[in-house]
Amino acid sequence: KVNLTFDFFFSLLGTGSNILSALQDLFWLSKSKVEKQLQIISVLQWVLTFLVMGIACTLILMYILCTDCWAIAALYLAWLVFDWNTPKKGGRRSQWVRNWAIWRYFRDYFPIRLVKTHNLLTTRNYIFGYHPHGIMGLGAFCNFSTEATGVSQKFPGIRPYLATLAGNFRMPILRDYLMSGGICPVNRDSIDYILSKNGSGNAIIIVVGGAAESLNCTPGKNSVTLKNRKGFVKLALRHGADLVPVYSFGENEVYKQVIFEEGSWGRWVQKKFQKHIGFAPCIFHGRGLFSSNTWGLLPYSKPITTVVGEPITIPKIDNPSQKEVDFYHSMYVDSLIKLFDKYKSKFGLPETEVLEVN
């Protein structure tokens, strides 16, 4: 029984066919039902990772320190101190983790697709602006932190780095899990290092709207928080990194959220969290674990299609003026709107749909 358990676990990290074979040997289930359950499991583990893994691992580590196994926790903490700056230097990605079969089931649950519109030169560095944030940025994660949608095949020679809150990299275990997928902190030190000391062919994916944008995401709404978000343009100018607009159709459709009006107590609380902690708590729900007709934490299985637009060539200016930042920011906004308008009808939106830029 022990050997069977280990065989099944490692098959989950291997090929999809191995997973199906293992499950069908254990249970009398049809192939389609097994695939659906694996898709649900793969998405559920990521949702739990997003919501509770950091806190859970911290509490477990503290508990172990109070037991006879304290030496294990002490050794990890010593390693943590030694390895503290690794996230700021591009992290420690693992192609094995990025190629886990579980991510392909994650992809197929929605499903998620990555659409390439232009080639990217390996002699250049890039900053991708990802829109919209959604509740959890599921399209950003699947497309750029795993190989499930074939990002390395679509953009050969390009190393994607998905940037997320720096606070995640202060959490034990979670930080290592995130780094294995090529995720890095969204701060100046990390971005400066990747764009200046890591050669060329790097692409940093920044979810530009951040927590503020997540507060307004709701099914049927296509809006981005961008008008006053210019820091990523300044970074691109300082490093001569080309800007690439990215729009993810369907990102706002997978969760339903309670939207608090401006001036309400709920919005006040959300903005306080956003200002002091870096994220905004959202009241949202998806479907239940066992039924799509009940409420739960699982996202709805709605298609997400991420379209990578045409790169905007950016000159290298060590100290760009505000006028220069504004000029290239305006060019970026125009490019994003054109990208949205070009592909909206192909992915289920009416021709009359307009991208709202706030």
Short mmCIF file of N, CA and C in Angstrom, two decimals, residues 190-342:
data_model
loop_
_atom_site.label_atom_id
_atom_site.label_comp_id
_atom_site.label_asym_id
_atom_site.label_seq_id
_atom_site.Cartn_x
_atom_site.Cartn_y
_atom_site.Cartn_z
N SER A 190 14.59 43.86 -7.37
CA SER A 190 14.45 42.63 -8.15
C SER A 190 14.41 42.91 -9.65
N ILE A 191 13.60 43.89 -10.04
CA ILE A 191 13.45 44.22 -11.45
C ILE A 191 14.75 44.79 -12.02
N ASP A 192 15.42 45.65 -11.25
CA ASP A 192 16.71 46.21 -11.69
C ASP A 192 17.72 45.10 -11.94
N TYR A 193 17.76 44.12 -11.04
CA TYR A 193 18.73 43.03 -11.18
C TYR A 193 18.46 42.23 -12.44
N ILE A 194 17.21 41.83 -12.65
CA ILE A 194 16.87 40.98 -13.80
C ILE A 194 17.14 41.70 -15.12
N LEU A 195 16.83 43.01 -15.17
CA LEU A 195 16.97 43.75 -16.42
C LEU A 195 18.37 44.27 -16.69
N SER A 196 19.24 44.27 -15.67
CA SER A 196 20.58 44.84 -15.87
C SER A 196 21.71 43.85 -15.64
N LYS A 197 21.48 42.78 -14.86
CA LYS A 197 22.57 41.88 -14.51
C LYS A 197 22.28 40.42 -14.87
N ASN A 198 21.26 40.21 -15.65
CA ASN A 198 20.87 38.84 -15.98
C ASN A 198 20.88 38.59 -17.49
N GLY A 199 21.66 39.42 -18.21
CA GLY A 199 21.74 39.26 -19.65
C GLY A 199 20.48 39.74 -20.35
N SER A 200 20.24 39.23 -21.55
CA SER A 200 19.06 39.62 -22.33
C SER A 200 18.10 38.44 -22.45
N GLY A 201 16.94 38.70 -23.06
CA GLY A 201 15.94 37.65 -23.20
C GLY A 201 15.08 37.46 -21.98
N ASN A 202 15.05 38.47 -21.09
CA ASN A 202 14.22 38.41 -19.89
C ASN A 202 12.91 39.16 -20.12
N ALA A 203 11.83 38.63 -19.59
CA ALA A 203 10.53 39.28 -19.68
C ALA A 203 9.89 39.29 -18.30
N ILE A 204 9.76 40.47 -17.72
CA ILE A 204 9.12 40.60 -16.42
C ILE A 204 7.65 40.92 -16.63
N ILE A 205 6.79 40.11 -16.05
CA ILE A 205 5.35 40.31 -16.20
C ILE A 205 4.84 41.03 -14.96
N ILE A 206 4.36 42.25 -15.13
CA ILE A 206 3.83 43.05 -14.03
C ILE A 206 2.33 43.21 -14.21
N VAL A 207 1.58 42.82 -13.19
CA VAL A 207 0.12 43.03 -13.21
C VAL A 207 -0.09 44.48 -12.77
N VAL A 208 -0.15 45.36 -13.74
CA VAL A 208 -0.03 46.80 -13.51
C VAL A 208 -1.12 47.33 -12.57
N GLY A 209 -2.35 46.87 -12.74
CA GLY A 209 -3.45 47.40 -11.93
C GLY A 209 -3.37 47.05 -10.47
N GLY A 210 -2.70 45.94 -10.14
CA GLY A 210 -2.50 45.54 -8.76
C GLY A 210 -3.77 45.39 -7.95
N ALA A 211 -3.62 45.59 -6.62
CA ALA A 211 -4.74 45.40 -5.70
C ALA A 211 -5.90 46.34 -6.00
N ALA A 212 -5.59 47.58 -6.42
CA ALA A 212 -6.65 48.55 -6.70
C ALA A 212 -7.58 48.05 -7.80
N GLU A 213 -7.00 47.42 -8.81
CA GLU A 213 -7.79 46.91 -9.92
C GLU A 213 -8.65 45.71 -9.50
N SER A 214 -8.11 44.89 -8.59
CA SER A 214 -8.85 43.71 -8.16
C SER A 214 -10.16 44.08 -7.46
N LEU A 215 -10.22 45.28 -6.87
CA LEU A 215 -11.42 45.69 -6.15
C LEU A 215 -12.61 45.95 -7.06
N ASN A 216 -12.33 46.15 -8.34
CA ASN A 216 -13.40 46.48 -9.29
C ASN A 216 -13.69 45.38 -10.30
N CYS A 217 -13.01 44.25 -10.17
CA CYS A 217 -13.21 43.20 -11.18
C CYS A 217 -14.51 42.45 -10.89
N THR A 218 -15.27 42.27 -11.93
CA THR A 218 -16.54 41.57 -11.83
C THR A 218 -16.91 41.04 -13.21
N PRO A 219 -17.63 39.94 -13.30
CA PRO A 219 -17.99 39.39 -14.62
C PRO A 219 -18.68 40.43 -15.49
N GLY A 220 -18.32 40.44 -16.76
CA GLY A 220 -18.93 41.35 -17.72
C GLY A 220 -18.30 42.72 -17.78
N LYS A 221 -17.30 42.97 -16.94
CA LYS A 221 -16.68 44.30 -16.90
C LYS A 221 -15.24 44.21 -17.42
N ASN A 222 -14.91 45.06 -18.37
CA ASN A 222 -13.54 45.14 -18.90
C ASN A 222 -12.99 46.53 -18.60
N SER A 223 -12.30 46.63 -17.48
CA SER A 223 -11.71 47.91 -17.09
C SER A 223 -10.32 47.66 -16.50
N VAL A 224 -9.43 48.62 -16.68
CA VAL A 224 -8.08 48.50 -16.16
C VAL A 224 -7.72 49.77 -15.39
N THR A 225 -6.90 49.60 -14.35
CA THR A 225 -6.39 50.73 -13.58
C THR A 225 -5.01 51.05 -14.13
N LEU A 226 -4.92 52.14 -14.90
CA LEU A 226 -3.70 52.38 -15.66
C LEU A 226 -3.31 53.86 -15.79
N LYS A 227 -4.26 54.77 -15.71
CA LYS A 227 -3.99 56.18 -15.99
C LYS A 227 -2.84 56.74 -15.17
N ASN A 228 -2.81 56.40 -13.89
CA ASN A 228 -1.78 56.93 -13.00
C ASN A 228 -0.71 55.90 -12.64
N ARG A 229 -0.68 54.79 -13.34
CA ARG A 229 0.32 53.75 -13.11
C ARG A 229 1.44 53.92 -14.13
N LYS A 230 2.49 54.64 -13.75
CA LYS A 230 3.55 54.96 -14.71
C LYS A 230 4.93 54.46 -14.28
N GLY A 231 4.99 53.87 -13.10
CA GLY A 231 6.28 53.39 -12.60
C GLY A 231 6.91 52.34 -13.49
N PHE A 232 6.09 51.46 -14.07
CA PHE A 232 6.64 50.41 -14.93
C PHE A 232 7.22 50.98 -16.22
N VAL A 233 6.66 52.12 -16.68
CA VAL A 233 7.19 52.79 -17.88
C VAL A 233 8.55 53.42 -17.57
N LYS A 234 8.65 54.01 -16.40
CA LYS A 234 9.93 54.61 -15.99
C LYS A 234 11.01 53.54 -15.87
N LEU A 235 10.66 52.39 -15.32
CA LEU A 235 11.62 51.28 -15.22
C LEU A 235 12.06 50.83 -16.61
N ALA A 236 11.11 50.74 -17.53
CA ALA A 236 11.43 50.32 -18.89
C ALA A 236 12.39 51.30 -19.55
N LEU A 237 12.19 52.59 -19.34
CA LEU A 237 13.08 53.61 -19.91
C LEU A 237 14.47 53.55 -19.29
N ARG A 238 14.55 53.34 -18.01
CA ARG A 238 15.85 53.29 -17.33
C ARG A 238 16.70 52.12 -17.81
N HIS A 239 16.04 51.04 -18.22
CA HIS A 239 16.77 49.84 -18.65
C HIS A 239 16.71 49.61 -20.16
N GLY A 240 15.95 50.43 -20.87
CA GLY A 240 15.80 50.21 -22.31
C GLY A 240 15.10 48.91 -22.61
N ALA A 241 14.12 48.56 -21.75
CA ALA A 241 13.35 47.32 -21.93
C ALA A 241 12.07 47.62 -22.69
N ASP A 242 11.80 46.86 -23.72
CA ASP A 242 10.60 47.09 -24.52
C ASP A 242 9.34 46.76 -23.72
N LEU A 243 8.30 47.57 -23.93
CA LEU A 243 7.02 47.35 -23.27
C LEU A 243 6.11 46.49 -24.14
N VAL A 244 5.44 45.54 -23.51
CA VAL A 244 4.54 44.65 -24.24
C VAL A 244 3.18 44.62 -23.55
N PRO A 245 2.13 45.12 -24.20
CA PRO A 245 0.79 45.05 -23.60
C PRO A 245 0.23 43.63 -23.68
N VAL A 246 -0.40 43.20 -22.60
CA VAL A 246 -1.00 41.85 -22.55
C VAL A 246 -2.41 41.99 -21.98
N TYR A 247 -3.38 41.46 -22.71
CA TYR A 247 -4.75 41.48 -22.19
C TYR A 247 -5.28 40.06 -22.09
N SER A 248 -5.89 39.77 -20.94
CA SER A 248 -6.39 38.42 -20.68
C SER A 248 -7.92 38.44 -20.69
N PHE A 249 -8.50 38.03 -21.80
CA PHE A 249 -9.95 37.97 -21.93
C PHE A 249 -10.51 36.84 -21.06
N GLY A 250 -11.46 37.18 -20.22
CA GLY A 250 -12.08 36.17 -19.35
C GLY A 250 -11.54 36.16 -17.93
N GLU A 251 -10.48 36.90 -17.65
CA GLU A 251 -9.90 36.91 -16.30
C GLU A 251 -10.91 37.36 -15.25
N ASN A 252 -11.78 38.29 -15.60
CA ASN A 252 -12.77 38.80 -14.65
C ASN A 252 -14.02 37.93 -14.53
N GLU A 253 -14.10 36.88 -15.34
CA GLU A 253 -15.32 36.08 -15.37
C GLU A 253 -15.33 34.91 -14.39
N VAL A 254 -14.19 34.58 -13.82
CA VAL A 254 -14.09 33.33 -13.07
C VAL A 254 -14.52 33.43 -11.61
N TYR A 255 -14.68 34.65 -11.09
CA TYR A 255 -15.18 34.85 -9.74
C TYR A 255 -16.21 35.97 -9.72
N LYS A 256 -17.14 35.87 -8.79
CA LYS A 256 -18.09 36.95 -8.55
C LYS A 256 -17.69 37.65 -7.25
N GLN A 257 -17.80 38.98 -7.25
CA GLN A 257 -17.31 39.75 -6.12
C GLN A 257 -18.35 40.77 -5.66
N VAL A 258 -18.35 41.02 -4.35
CA VAL A 258 -19.17 42.10 -3.80
C VAL A 258 -18.38 43.39 -3.99
N ILE A 259 -18.91 44.31 -4.79
CA ILE A 259 -18.24 45.58 -5.06
C ILE A 259 -18.77 46.64 -4.10
N PHE A 260 -17.88 47.20 -3.30
CA PHE A 260 -18.26 48.28 -2.39
C PHE A 260 -18.13 49.62 -3.09
N GLU A 261 -19.11 50.47 -2.91
CA GLU A 261 -19.10 51.79 -3.53
C GLU A 261 -18.05 52.67 -2.88
N GLU A 262 -17.53 53.63 -3.66
CA GLU A 262 -16.59 54.61 -3.10
C GLU A 262 -17.26 55.37 -1.96
N GLY A 263 -16.53 55.49 -0.84
CA GLY A 263 -17.08 56.18 0.31
C GLY A 263 -17.74 55.28 1.33
N SER A 264 -17.98 54.03 0.97
CA SER A 264 -18.60 53.08 1.90
C SER A 264 -17.56 52.55 2.89
N TRP A 265 -18.05 52.00 4.00
CA TRP A 265 -17.13 51.48 5.01
C TRP A 265 -16.32 50.30 4.46
N GLY A 266 -16.96 49.49 3.60
CA GLY A 266 -16.25 48.35 3.03
C GLY A 266 -15.08 48.77 2.17
N ARG A 267 -15.28 49.81 1.33
CA ARG A 267 -14.19 50.29 0.48
C ARG A 267 -13.09 50.95 1.33
N TRP A 268 -13.50 51.61 2.42
CA TRP A 268 -12.52 52.23 3.32
C TRP A 268 -11.59 51.17 3.92
N VAL A 269 -12.16 50.06 4.37
CA VAL A 269 -11.36 48.97 4.94
C VAL A 269 -10.42 48.39 3.88
N GLN A 270 -10.94 48.17 2.69
CA GLN A 270 -10.13 47.61 1.62
C GLN A 270 -8.94 48.52 1.29
N LYS A 271 -9.18 49.82 1.23
CA LYS A 271 -8.11 50.76 0.88
C LYS A 271 -7.06 50.85 2.00
N LYS A 272 -7.50 50.72 3.25
CA LYS A 272 -6.54 50.72 4.36
C LYS A 272 -5.61 49.51 4.27
N PHE A 273 -6.19 48.35 4.00
CA PHE A 273 -5.37 47.15 3.82
C PHE A 273 -4.41 47.33 2.65
N GLN A 274 -4.92 47.86 1.54
CA GLN A 274 -4.10 48.06 0.35
C GLN A 274 -2.92 48.98 0.64
N LYS A 275 -3.17 50.04 1.40
CA LYS A 275 -2.13 51.03 1.69
C LYS A 275 -1.05 50.50 2.62
N HIS A 276 -1.46 49.77 3.66
CA HIS A 276 -0.52 49.37 4.71
C HIS A 276 0.06 47.97 4.54
N ILE A 277 -0.67 47.08 3.84
CA ILE A 277 -0.20 45.70 3.69
C ILE A 277 0.17 45.36 2.26
N GLY A 278 -0.45 46.05 1.30
CA GLY A 278 -0.09 45.81 -0.10
C GLY A 278 -1.12 45.04 -0.88
N PHE A 279 -2.11 44.45 -0.19
CA PHE A 279 -3.18 43.76 -0.90
C PHE A 279 -4.52 44.22 -0.34
N ALA A 280 -5.56 44.05 -1.11
CA ALA A 280 -6.90 44.47 -0.69
C ALA A 280 -7.78 43.24 -0.51
N PRO A 281 -8.35 43.04 0.68
CA PRO A 281 -9.23 41.88 0.89
C PRO A 281 -10.52 42.02 0.09
N CYS A 282 -10.82 41.03 -0.70
CA CYS A 282 -12.03 41.04 -1.53
C CYS A 282 -13.03 40.02 -0.99
N ILE A 283 -14.30 40.36 -1.05
CA ILE A 283 -15.35 39.40 -0.71
C ILE A 283 -15.85 38.81 -2.02
N PHE A 284 -15.46 37.57 -2.27
CA PHE A 284 -15.76 36.95 -3.56
C PHE A 284 -16.17 35.50 -3.37
N HIS A 285 -16.71 34.93 -4.40
CA HIS A 285 -17.01 33.51 -4.37
C HIS A 285 -16.99 32.95 -5.79
N GLY A 286 -16.75 31.65 -5.85
CA GLY A 286 -16.84 30.91 -7.10
C GLY A 286 -17.85 29.79 -6.90
N ARG A 287 -17.52 28.63 -7.41
CA ARG A 287 -18.40 27.47 -7.30
C ARG A 287 -17.94 26.56 -6.17
N GLY A 288 -18.82 25.63 -5.78
CA GLY A 288 -18.47 24.68 -4.74
C GLY A 288 -17.59 23.56 -5.26
N LEU A 289 -17.04 22.81 -4.33
CA LEU A 289 -16.13 21.72 -4.69
C LEU A 289 -16.85 20.58 -5.39
N PHE A 290 -18.09 20.31 -5.00
CA PHE A 290 -18.81 19.16 -5.53
C PHE A 290 -19.93 19.53 -6.50
N SER A 291 -20.24 20.82 -6.59
CA SER A 291 -21.32 21.23 -7.48
C SER A 291 -21.09 22.65 -7.96
N SER A 292 -21.33 22.88 -9.24
CA SER A 292 -21.19 24.22 -9.80
C SER A 292 -22.37 25.11 -9.43
N ASN A 293 -23.39 24.54 -8.80
CA ASN A 293 -24.57 25.30 -8.41
C ASN A 293 -24.50 25.82 -6.98
N THR A 294 -23.41 25.53 -6.29
CA THR A 294 -23.23 26.02 -4.92
C THR A 294 -22.06 26.98 -4.87
N TRP A 295 -21.98 27.76 -3.80
CA TRP A 295 -20.89 28.72 -3.64
C TRP A 295 -19.67 28.05 -3.02
N GLY A 296 -18.50 28.52 -3.41
CA GLY A 296 -17.27 27.98 -2.86
C GLY A 296 -16.07 28.78 -3.32
N LEU A 297 -14.88 28.22 -3.09
CA LEU A 297 -13.63 28.91 -3.43
C LEU A 297 -13.13 28.58 -4.83
N LEU A 298 -13.66 27.52 -5.43
CA LEU A 298 -13.20 27.17 -6.77
C LEU A 298 -13.69 28.21 -7.78
N PRO A 299 -12.82 28.65 -8.69
CA PRO A 299 -13.29 29.57 -9.74
C PRO A 299 -14.24 28.86 -10.68
N TYR A 300 -15.09 29.62 -11.35
CA TYR A 300 -15.96 29.05 -12.37
C TYR A 300 -15.11 28.66 -13.57
N SER A 301 -15.50 27.60 -14.24
CA SER A 301 -14.71 27.12 -15.38
C SER A 301 -15.08 27.90 -16.64
N LYS A 302 -14.60 29.13 -16.70
CA LYS A 302 -14.81 30.02 -17.84
C LYS A 302 -13.49 30.17 -18.59
N PRO A 303 -13.51 30.21 -19.92
CA PRO A 303 -12.26 30.31 -20.68
C PRO A 303 -11.52 31.63 -20.43
N ILE A 304 -10.20 31.52 -20.31
CA ILE A 304 -9.31 32.68 -20.18
C ILE A 304 -8.33 32.64 -21.34
N THR A 305 -8.33 33.68 -22.15
CA THR A 305 -7.43 33.75 -23.30
C THR A 305 -6.52 34.96 -23.15
N THR A 306 -5.23 34.71 -23.01
CA THR A 306 -4.25 35.77 -22.80
C THR A 306 -3.56 36.09 -24.10
N VAL A 307 -3.69 37.34 -24.55
CA VAL A 307 -3.12 37.77 -25.83
C VAL A 307 -1.92 38.67 -25.56
N VAL A 308 -0.76 38.26 -26.07
CA VAL A 308 0.48 39.04 -25.93
C VAL A 308 0.63 39.91 -27.16
N GLY A 309 0.62 41.22 -26.95
CA GLY A 309 0.62 42.17 -28.06
C GLY A 309 1.98 42.46 -28.65
N GLU A 310 2.01 43.49 -29.48
CA GLU A 310 3.24 43.89 -30.17
C GLU A 310 4.14 44.70 -29.24
N PRO A 311 5.44 44.38 -29.19
CA PRO A 311 6.34 45.14 -28.33
C PRO A 311 6.51 46.59 -28.81
N ILE A 312 6.63 47.48 -27.84
CA ILE A 312 6.89 48.90 -28.11
C ILE A 312 8.36 49.15 -27.83
N THR A 313 9.10 49.55 -28.83
CA THR A 313 10.54 49.77 -28.66
C THR A 313 10.78 50.97 -27.74
N ILE A 314 11.56 50.74 -26.69
CA ILE A 314 11.81 51.78 -25.68
C ILE A 314 13.31 52.11 -25.65
N PRO A 315 13.67 53.40 -25.74
CA PRO A 315 15.09 53.77 -25.66
C PRO A 315 15.58 53.69 -24.21
N LYS A 316 16.90 53.57 -24.04
CA LYS A 316 17.48 53.55 -22.69
C LYS A 316 17.81 54.99 -22.27
N ILE A 317 17.13 55.45 -21.22
CA ILE A 317 17.36 56.79 -20.70
C ILE A 317 17.57 56.66 -19.19
N ASP A 318 18.78 56.95 -18.72
CA ASP A 318 19.12 56.73 -17.32
C ASP A 318 18.22 57.51 -16.37
N ASN A 319 17.94 58.74 -16.70
CA ASN A 319 17.07 59.57 -15.86
C ASN A 319 15.97 60.19 -16.71
N PRO A 320 14.95 59.42 -17.04
CA PRO A 320 13.89 59.94 -17.91
C PRO A 320 13.10 61.07 -17.25
N SER A 321 12.75 62.06 -18.02
CA SER A 321 11.94 63.16 -17.52
C SER A 321 10.49 62.74 -17.45
N GLN A 322 9.68 63.50 -16.74
CA GLN A 322 8.26 63.19 -16.63
C GLN A 322 7.59 63.25 -18.00
N LYS A 323 8.06 64.18 -18.82
CA LYS A 323 7.49 64.31 -20.17
C LYS A 323 7.75 63.03 -20.98
N GLU A 324 8.94 62.48 -20.85
CA GLU A 324 9.28 61.25 -21.59
C GLU A 324 8.47 60.06 -21.06
N VAL A 325 8.32 60.00 -19.74
CA VAL A 325 7.51 58.92 -19.14
C VAL A 325 6.08 59.02 -19.62
N ASP A 326 5.53 60.24 -19.62
CA ASP A 326 4.14 60.44 -20.06
C ASP A 326 3.95 60.06 -21.53
N PHE A 327 4.95 60.39 -22.36
CA PHE A 327 4.86 60.09 -23.79
C PHE A 327 4.77 58.58 -24.03
N TYR A 328 5.66 57.82 -23.41
CA TYR A 328 5.66 56.37 -23.64
C TYR A 328 4.50 55.68 -22.91
N HIS A 329 4.07 56.27 -21.82
CA HIS A 329 2.89 55.73 -21.14
C HIS A 329 1.65 55.88 -22.03
N SER A 330 1.52 57.05 -22.66
CA SER A 330 0.40 57.28 -23.58
C SER A 330 0.46 56.32 -24.76
N MET A 331 1.65 56.06 -25.25
CA MET A 331 1.83 55.13 -26.35
C MET A 331 1.42 53.71 -25.92
N TYR A 332 1.75 53.36 -24.69
CA TYR A 332 1.40 52.04 -24.16
C TYR A 332 -0.11 51.89 -24.02
N VAL A 333 -0.77 52.91 -23.47
CA VAL A 333 -2.23 52.86 -23.30
C VAL A 333 -2.92 52.70 -24.65
N ASP A 334 -2.47 53.45 -25.64
CA ASP A 334 -3.06 53.35 -26.99
C ASP A 334 -2.87 51.95 -27.56
N SER A 335 -1.69 51.38 -27.33
CA SER A 335 -1.39 50.04 -27.84
C SER A 335 -2.27 48.99 -27.17
N LEU A 336 -2.50 49.14 -25.87
CA LEU A 336 -3.36 48.20 -25.14
C LEU A 336 -4.80 48.27 -25.64
N ILE A 337 -5.29 49.47 -25.85
CA ILE A 337 -6.66 49.63 -26.35
C ILE A 337 -6.81 49.02 -27.74
N LYS A 338 -5.81 49.23 -28.60
CA LYS A 338 -5.85 48.66 -29.95
C LYS A 338 -5.84 47.13 -29.89
N LEU A 339 -5.05 46.59 -28.98
CA LEU A 339 -4.99 45.13 -28.81
C LEU A 339 -6.35 44.60 -28.38
N PHE A 340 -6.97 45.26 -27.42
CA PHE A 340 -8.30 44.86 -26.95
C PHE A 340 -9.32 44.92 -28.07
N ASP A 341 -9.33 46.01 -28.81
CA ASP A 341 -10.31 46.19 -29.88
C ASP A 341 -10.12 45.18 -31.01
N LYS A 342 -8.87 44.82 -31.27
CA LYS A 342 -8.60 43.89 -32.37
C LYS A 342 -9.09 42.49 -32.07
#
